[in-house]
Amino acid sequence: MQLSNSRSRLALTAGLLATAATAQAQLVQHTITTAVPILTLSPDARASALGEAGVATSPDANSAYFNPGKLGFVPYKYSVAASYSPWLRNITDDMSLSYLSGYGKVGQRSAFGASLMYFDLGTIDYRNGNNLPQGSFNPKEYAITVSYGLQLTDNFGVGVSARYIRSNLVGTVNGNDAKPGNAAAVDLGAYYSKDLTIGTGLYNLALGGSISNIGNKITYNEVESPSFLPTTLKLGTAITREIDQYNKISLVFDATKLLVPSPYYEDPYNPADPIQKARVDATNDSRNRQGIVSGIFNSFSDAPGGFKEELREINLSTGLEYNYNDLLYARGGYFYEAADKGGRQYVSLGLGVRYQVFGIDGTYLVPTGDNSQANPLAQTIRVSLHFNFNKLSEAFDDNGAGGTSGETPSN
């Protein structure tokens, strides 16, 4: 790969990330872009198989990524999970997303969690305008997170996460030295779970909500042009039907929205008109200079197309999970993003097994819509391993954490 300077390198890397986060070969004009977009993608195979839904699914070792409020309801005293996904595998063979997470129960109603997300963008070989080697660089991003969740009542819990993010995308080229981007962020989450009897059927209703990546903007080599983190609102539900003592099925649904400024545009737009171009550029510059809090609140009403466009900025995730005897799992899901906001649209398929302390999940993505065959997400796979120790229903008596309603210990 040939690159002549750090600015070109940064632009290319941002393009790779945007391509990884969209299912179109070419970005749509009105796509909302942020720094570190990898933080918006579910790293584990179970949620990926459910169309990226996870804010209200039954708690497990990856709960804090979607909703730290679920940590108070976790079904084991200790649990660890590791996930891996080759990235853009139909384009390159040296990019990957890795995720390590776990939790430890504290008492009967709370738990601490920790995780590491690592995104490796492979090796870039620099060359100058004369095609002479200028060294190589391995761009990478990672996020370290610690979380705490507390079960306030038998059915309701809250949680918080603190995160350190480092984005090292640009090396030294032709004497231009760009610094890695650093940021700190927090997540807030709430979770509700209730067992219900409807007619002769047994159900569990779960509701979840979270706001993730509330933090400072990231700066690389241009201090005057910092980038927003992908602050995201997630709301979701999960309804589980116990068919009999061996069979359960869950329907999950999530809606997510980026809480960052929408790009301003005018339609029709004539870039040759200096007055119009200056107006558009000035408006976008003003939006990008907003503070974190004002950017969050304004994100609900700043889409140039009004309320209809605000609705198109909401991504939808849905999935079904079949559970046989807390042993075998079959999953399917669908993720939808409006075409003019990125165009990610795909079916997700997955299988899982739990046996004693060990579990494994796998997912395969099938892009849909236009250009699905050339989609960079085609053939994407994710694999997760789980190690669960000391089921709470065995560690405590019936009045302890193991008796919390809505828990699914093997999940």
XYZ file of C-alpha atoms in Angstrom:
411
model
C 0.000 0.000 0.000
C 1.481 3.353 -1.023
C 1.134 6.428 1.161
C 3.020 9.706 0.873
C 2.274 11.463 4.177
C 0.533 11.141 7.520
C -2.532 13.091 6.368
C -3.055 10.559 3.564
C -2.534 7.738 6.033
C -5.144 9.130 8.395
C -7.630 9.605 5.568
C -7.091 6.058 4.339
C -7.441 4.553 7.787
C -10.634 6.509 8.406
C -11.878 5.184 5.067
C -11.084 1.612 6.083
C -12.949 2.072 9.346
C -15.909 3.606 7.572
C -15.917 0.711 5.136
C -15.788 -1.720 8.040
C -18.734 -0.012 9.650
C -20.880 0.105 6.546
C -22.138 -2.483 4.107
C -21.786 -0.325 1.043
C -18.791 -0.208 -1.285
C -19.111 3.559 -1.206
C -20.132 5.743 1.731
C -23.470 7.451 1.517
C -23.242 11.231 1.657
C -25.247 11.632 4.851
C -23.533 8.934 6.927
C -22.747 10.077 10.470
C -19.043 9.555 11.136
C -17.166 9.466 14.457
C -13.779 8.501 15.793
C -13.252 4.850 16.760
C -16.396 3.489 15.034
C -15.363 -0.035 16.020
C -16.871 0.758 19.438
C -20.344 0.598 17.875
C -20.058 -3.044 16.753
C -20.864 -5.968 19.033
C -17.636 -7.914 19.616
C -19.225 -11.169 20.807
C -20.765 -13.912 18.703
C -24.044 -14.256 20.598
C -25.188 -10.642 20.138
C -23.817 -10.602 16.604
C -26.014 -13.609 15.794
C -29.027 -11.691 17.146
C -28.564 -8.826 14.717
C -26.354 -6.879 17.192
C -29.122 -6.847 19.837
C -27.865 -7.146 23.400
C -29.111 -4.385 25.697
C -31.866 -6.564 27.227
C -30.723 -10.139 26.553
C -30.074 -12.447 29.503
C -26.869 -11.487 31.365
C -23.519 -13.105 30.609
C -19.803 -12.233 30.629
C -20.273 -9.732 27.779
C -23.196 -7.905 29.428
C -21.307 -4.743 30.379
C -20.493 -3.944 26.740
C -24.193 -3.513 25.960
C -25.613 -2.555 29.337
C -23.712 -2.471 32.651
C -27.088 -2.505 34.410
C -27.264 -6.252 33.714
C -24.221 -7.030 35.866
C -26.265 -7.230 39.057
C -28.248 -10.123 37.535
C -25.376 -12.291 36.269
C -26.007 -16.009 36.868
C -22.507 -17.152 37.932
C -20.081 -16.063 40.607
C -17.293 -15.768 38.031
C -17.324 -15.782 34.252
C -14.805 -15.063 31.488
C -15.327 -14.817 27.724
C -12.991 -14.347 24.765
C -14.128 -13.366 21.248
C -12.343 -13.088 17.918
C -13.348 -11.948 14.440
C -11.168 -11.707 11.299
C -12.055 -8.291 9.856
C -12.845 -7.594 6.189
C -11.659 -11.117 5.438
C -12.815 -10.927 1.803
C -10.485 -7.925 1.312
C -7.440 -8.505 3.533
C -5.997 -11.179 5.821
C -4.299 -9.137 8.550
C -7.126 -7.194 10.237
C -8.975 -8.522 13.266
C -11.175 -7.617 16.226
C -10.490 -9.280 19.595
C -12.400 -8.960 22.843
C -11.717 -10.300 26.339
C -14.253 -9.782 29.121
C -15.274 -11.119 32.504
C -16.956 -10.396 35.811
C -16.875 -11.352 39.467
C -19.927 -11.325 41.715
C -19.645 -9.273 44.909
C -22.161 -10.403 47.491
C -25.583 -11.346 46.165
C -26.692 -8.224 44.299
C -23.665 -6.659 42.605
C -20.753 -7.490 40.340
C -17.609 -5.919 38.922
C -16.644 -6.449 35.301
C -13.662 -5.684 33.087
C -12.933 -5.954 29.370
C -10.340 -5.284 26.685
C -11.263 -4.586 23.058
C -8.404 -4.660 20.542
C -8.702 -3.740 16.869
C -5.685 -4.567 14.678
C -5.686 -2.838 11.274
C -2.756 -4.840 9.875
C 0.508 -3.562 8.483
C 0.782 -0.522 6.210
C 3.870 -0.065 4.014
C 4.628 3.591 3.257
C 6.014 4.765 -0.083
C 6.769 8.231 -1.387
C 5.872 9.790 -4.722
C 8.829 7.984 -6.349
C 7.582 4.615 -5.085
C 10.484 4.287 -2.639
C 9.908 2.527 0.700
C 9.352 4.829 3.662
C 8.963 2.237 6.393
C 5.898 0.467 7.735
C 3.393 0.930 10.524
C 0.816 -1.195 12.331
C -2.230 0.961 13.204
C -4.331 -0.269 16.096
C -7.029 0.783 18.523
C -7.956 -0.560 21.927
C -10.329 0.172 24.790
C -9.987 -0.903 28.429
C -13.183 -0.884 30.474
C -14.121 -1.486 34.111
C -17.783 -1.805 35.107
C -20.009 -2.131 38.134
C -23.627 -3.256 38.281
C -26.021 -3.243 41.236
C -29.343 -5.022 41.582
C -31.540 -2.463 43.388
C -34.601 -4.713 43.638
C -35.436 -8.260 42.615
C -36.325 -6.978 39.159
C -34.386 -3.744 38.548
C -30.699 -2.908 38.345
C -28.363 -0.103 37.260
C -24.722 0.022 36.235
C -21.838 2.212 35.158
C -18.670 1.657 33.124
C -15.475 3.703 32.829
C -13.402 3.337 29.660
C -9.961 4.358 28.407
C -9.624 4.518 24.604
C -6.418 4.751 22.584
C -6.491 5.139 18.801
C -3.036 4.893 17.202
C -3.731 5.273 13.488
C -0.833 7.324 12.154
C 2.920 6.805 12.233
C 5.799 9.066 11.207
C 5.982 9.731 7.473
C 8.256 12.251 5.729
C 8.951 13.952 9.045
C 5.253 14.452 9.867
C 4.597 13.027 13.290
C 0.984 12.510 14.372
C 0.140 11.608 17.933
C -2.178 8.764 18.940
C -5.653 9.806 20.019
C -6.664 9.243 23.637
C -10.046 9.518 25.310
C -11.903 8.635 28.497
C -15.582 7.734 28.471
C -18.375 6.375 30.649
C -21.439 4.197 30.042
C -24.686 4.276 32.007
C -27.214 1.450 31.961
C -30.468 0.177 33.475
C -32.073 -3.270 33.276
C -35.459 -4.695 34.288
C -36.402 -8.389 34.325
C -39.746 -9.903 35.391
C -41.175 -13.429 35.238
C -44.790 -13.527 34.054
C -47.553 -16.086 33.711
C -49.886 -15.431 30.798
C -52.615 -18.023 30.512
C -50.815 -21.324 30.873
C -47.558 -19.956 29.506
C -44.445 -18.919 31.440
C -42.626 -15.837 30.165
C -39.804 -13.537 31.115
C -39.954 -9.880 30.073
C -36.718 -7.891 30.083
C -36.214 -4.214 29.277
C -32.890 -2.438 28.935
C -31.455 0.966 28.170
C -27.957 2.426 28.040
C -25.935 5.406 26.878
C -22.374 4.450 25.963
C -19.142 6.293 25.160
C -19.917 9.622 26.810
C -16.468 11.186 26.695
C -14.024 13.714 25.326
C -13.307 14.177 21.637
C -10.266 12.537 20.036
C -7.500 14.540 18.367
C -4.734 13.197 16.144
C -2.536 15.719 14.326
C -5.044 18.545 13.929
C -5.918 20.020 17.314
C -8.477 22.332 15.774
C -10.457 19.405 14.300
C -11.260 16.940 17.110
C -13.644 14.044 16.434
C -16.617 12.940 18.531
C -16.643 9.520 20.131
C -19.572 7.297 19.042
C -21.864 8.198 21.945
C -24.795 5.814 21.492
C -28.274 5.433 22.967
C -29.564 1.852 23.091
C -33.080 0.767 24.050
C -34.299 -2.795 23.839
C -36.454 -5.641 25.045
C -36.273 -9.432 25.250
C -39.268 -11.739 25.683
C -38.564 -15.360 26.581
C -41.226 -18.089 26.341
C -40.687 -21.303 28.272
C -42.287 -23.896 26.016
C -41.580 -26.779 28.402
C -38.836 -27.775 30.826
C -36.424 -28.390 27.969
C -37.276 -25.762 25.361
C -37.222 -21.946 25.426
C -37.376 -19.323 22.723
C -36.481 -15.639 23.041
C -37.413 -12.710 20.829
C -35.106 -9.684 21.158
C -35.287 -6.195 19.723
C -32.945 -3.188 19.997
C -33.055 0.356 18.645
C -29.854 2.422 18.650
C -29.018 6.014 17.764
C -25.746 7.923 17.635
C -25.902 10.973 19.901
C -23.507 13.086 17.845
C -24.131 15.911 15.338
C -25.682 14.971 12.016
C -23.797 16.186 8.916
C -25.380 19.310 7.460
C -26.203 19.332 3.746
C -28.391 21.146 1.258
C -30.281 19.419 -1.528
C -29.705 20.331 -4.280
C -26.067 21.161 -3.617
C -23.742 22.903 -6.045
C -20.122 22.842 -4.820
C -19.266 25.358 -7.555
C -21.430 27.930 -5.780
C -18.984 29.567 -3.336
C -21.747 31.059 -1.189
C -23.577 27.761 -0.767
C -20.349 25.837 -0.208
C -19.189 28.331 2.424
C -22.560 28.098 4.193
C -22.486 24.285 4.290
C -18.841 24.164 5.419
C -19.413 26.783 8.124
C -22.463 24.962 9.485
C -20.655 21.626 9.645
C -17.659 23.277 11.295
C -19.946 24.844 13.895
C -21.612 21.487 14.583
C -18.272 19.746 14.998
C -17.161 22.376 17.515
C -20.106 21.722 19.813
C -19.474 20.465 23.307
C -20.218 16.899 24.311
C -23.441 17.663 26.187
C -24.835 20.053 23.579
C -23.957 17.557 20.852
C -25.949 14.856 22.659
C -29.079 16.957 23.124
C -28.934 18.556 19.662
C -28.554 15.143 18.019
C -32.295 14.575 18.456
C -33.249 17.559 16.276
C -30.351 18.548 13.999
C -30.973 16.305 10.968
C -31.392 18.556 7.892
C -34.361 16.454 6.750
C -36.281 17.008 9.984
C -38.125 14.365 12.006
C -38.257 11.832 9.162
C -34.480 11.917 8.849
C -34.077 11.645 12.624
C -36.050 8.399 12.430
C -33.749 7.148 9.650
C -30.806 7.649 11.994
C -32.156 4.890 14.265
C -30.658 1.462 13.598
C -32.843 -1.584 14.263
C -31.712 -5.003 15.486
C -33.863 -8.067 16.029
C -33.266 -11.740 16.626
C -34.577 -15.112 17.786
C -32.766 -17.489 20.124
C -33.824 -21.102 20.631
C -32.514 -22.826 23.753
C -32.661 -26.585 24.254
C -32.105 -27.658 27.860
C -29.623 -24.803 28.490
C -27.253 -26.846 26.321
C -27.786 -26.140 22.614
C -28.630 -22.760 21.061
C -29.707 -21.726 17.581
C -29.880 -18.019 16.701
C -30.882 -15.814 13.824
C -31.163 -12.074 13.463
C -31.346 -9.057 11.210
C -29.673 -5.655 11.361
C -31.054 -2.646 9.498
C -29.503 0.745 8.836
C -31.057 3.247 6.419
C -29.340 3.406 3.031
C -28.536 7.118 3.329
C -27.091 6.631 6.824
C -24.596 3.879 6.069
C -26.632 1.093 4.501
C -25.576 -1.803 6.738
C -28.224 -4.478 6.245
C -27.549 -8.141 6.911
C -28.897 -11.435 8.190
C -26.963 -13.083 11.007
C -26.893 -16.798 11.807
C -25.355 -18.489 14.803
C -25.047 -21.612 16.945
C -23.977 -22.098 20.538
C -23.201 -24.852 23.039
C -22.960 -24.778 26.852
C -21.593 -27.749 28.764
C -20.655 -27.561 32.428
C -18.212 -24.624 32.763
C -17.492 -24.315 29.028
C -19.388 -22.661 26.185
C -18.792 -21.673 22.577
C -20.741 -19.441 20.173
C -20.279 -18.830 16.460
C -21.804 -16.326 14.020
C -21.856 -15.835 10.265
C -23.101 -12.652 8.550
C -24.975 -12.630 5.235
C -25.277 -9.101 3.752
C -28.503 -8.164 1.986
C -29.563 -5.319 -0.249
C -27.632 -3.730 -3.117
C -24.063 -4.882 -3.813
C -24.397 -7.675 -1.256
C -21.853 -9.831 -3.073
C -19.228 -7.081 -2.954
C -20.108 -6.137 0.597
C -17.017 -5.910 2.864
C -18.995 -7.589 5.666
C -19.573 -10.685 3.513
C -18.185 -13.861 5.070
C -17.667 -12.143 8.423
C -17.439 -14.658 11.255
C -17.196 -14.236 15.022
C -16.311 -16.869 17.601
C -16.702 -16.571 21.381
C -15.558 -18.878 24.177
C -17.157 -18.834 27.642
C -15.926 -20.149 30.982
C -18.545 -19.991 33.753
C -17.795 -20.916 37.368
C -20.070 -21.452 40.397
C -23.685 -21.153 39.323
C -25.373 -18.815 41.796
C -28.395 -21.042 42.292
C -25.931 -23.537 43.760
C -23.688 -21.028 45.549
C -26.506 -19.274 47.462
C -29.749 -20.345 49.052
C -33.164 -19.529 47.592
C -33.059 -16.026 49.084
C -29.736 -15.210 47.476
C -28.670 -13.909 44.114
C -29.186 -17.304 42.541
C -32.917 -16.898 42.967
C -33.170 -13.657 40.992
C -36.050 -13.728 38.560
C -35.300 -13.663 34.884
C -31.859 -15.242 35.056
C -30.817 -17.858 32.565
C -27.719 -19.419 34.155
C -26.342 -21.046 31.046
C -26.541 -17.847 29.033
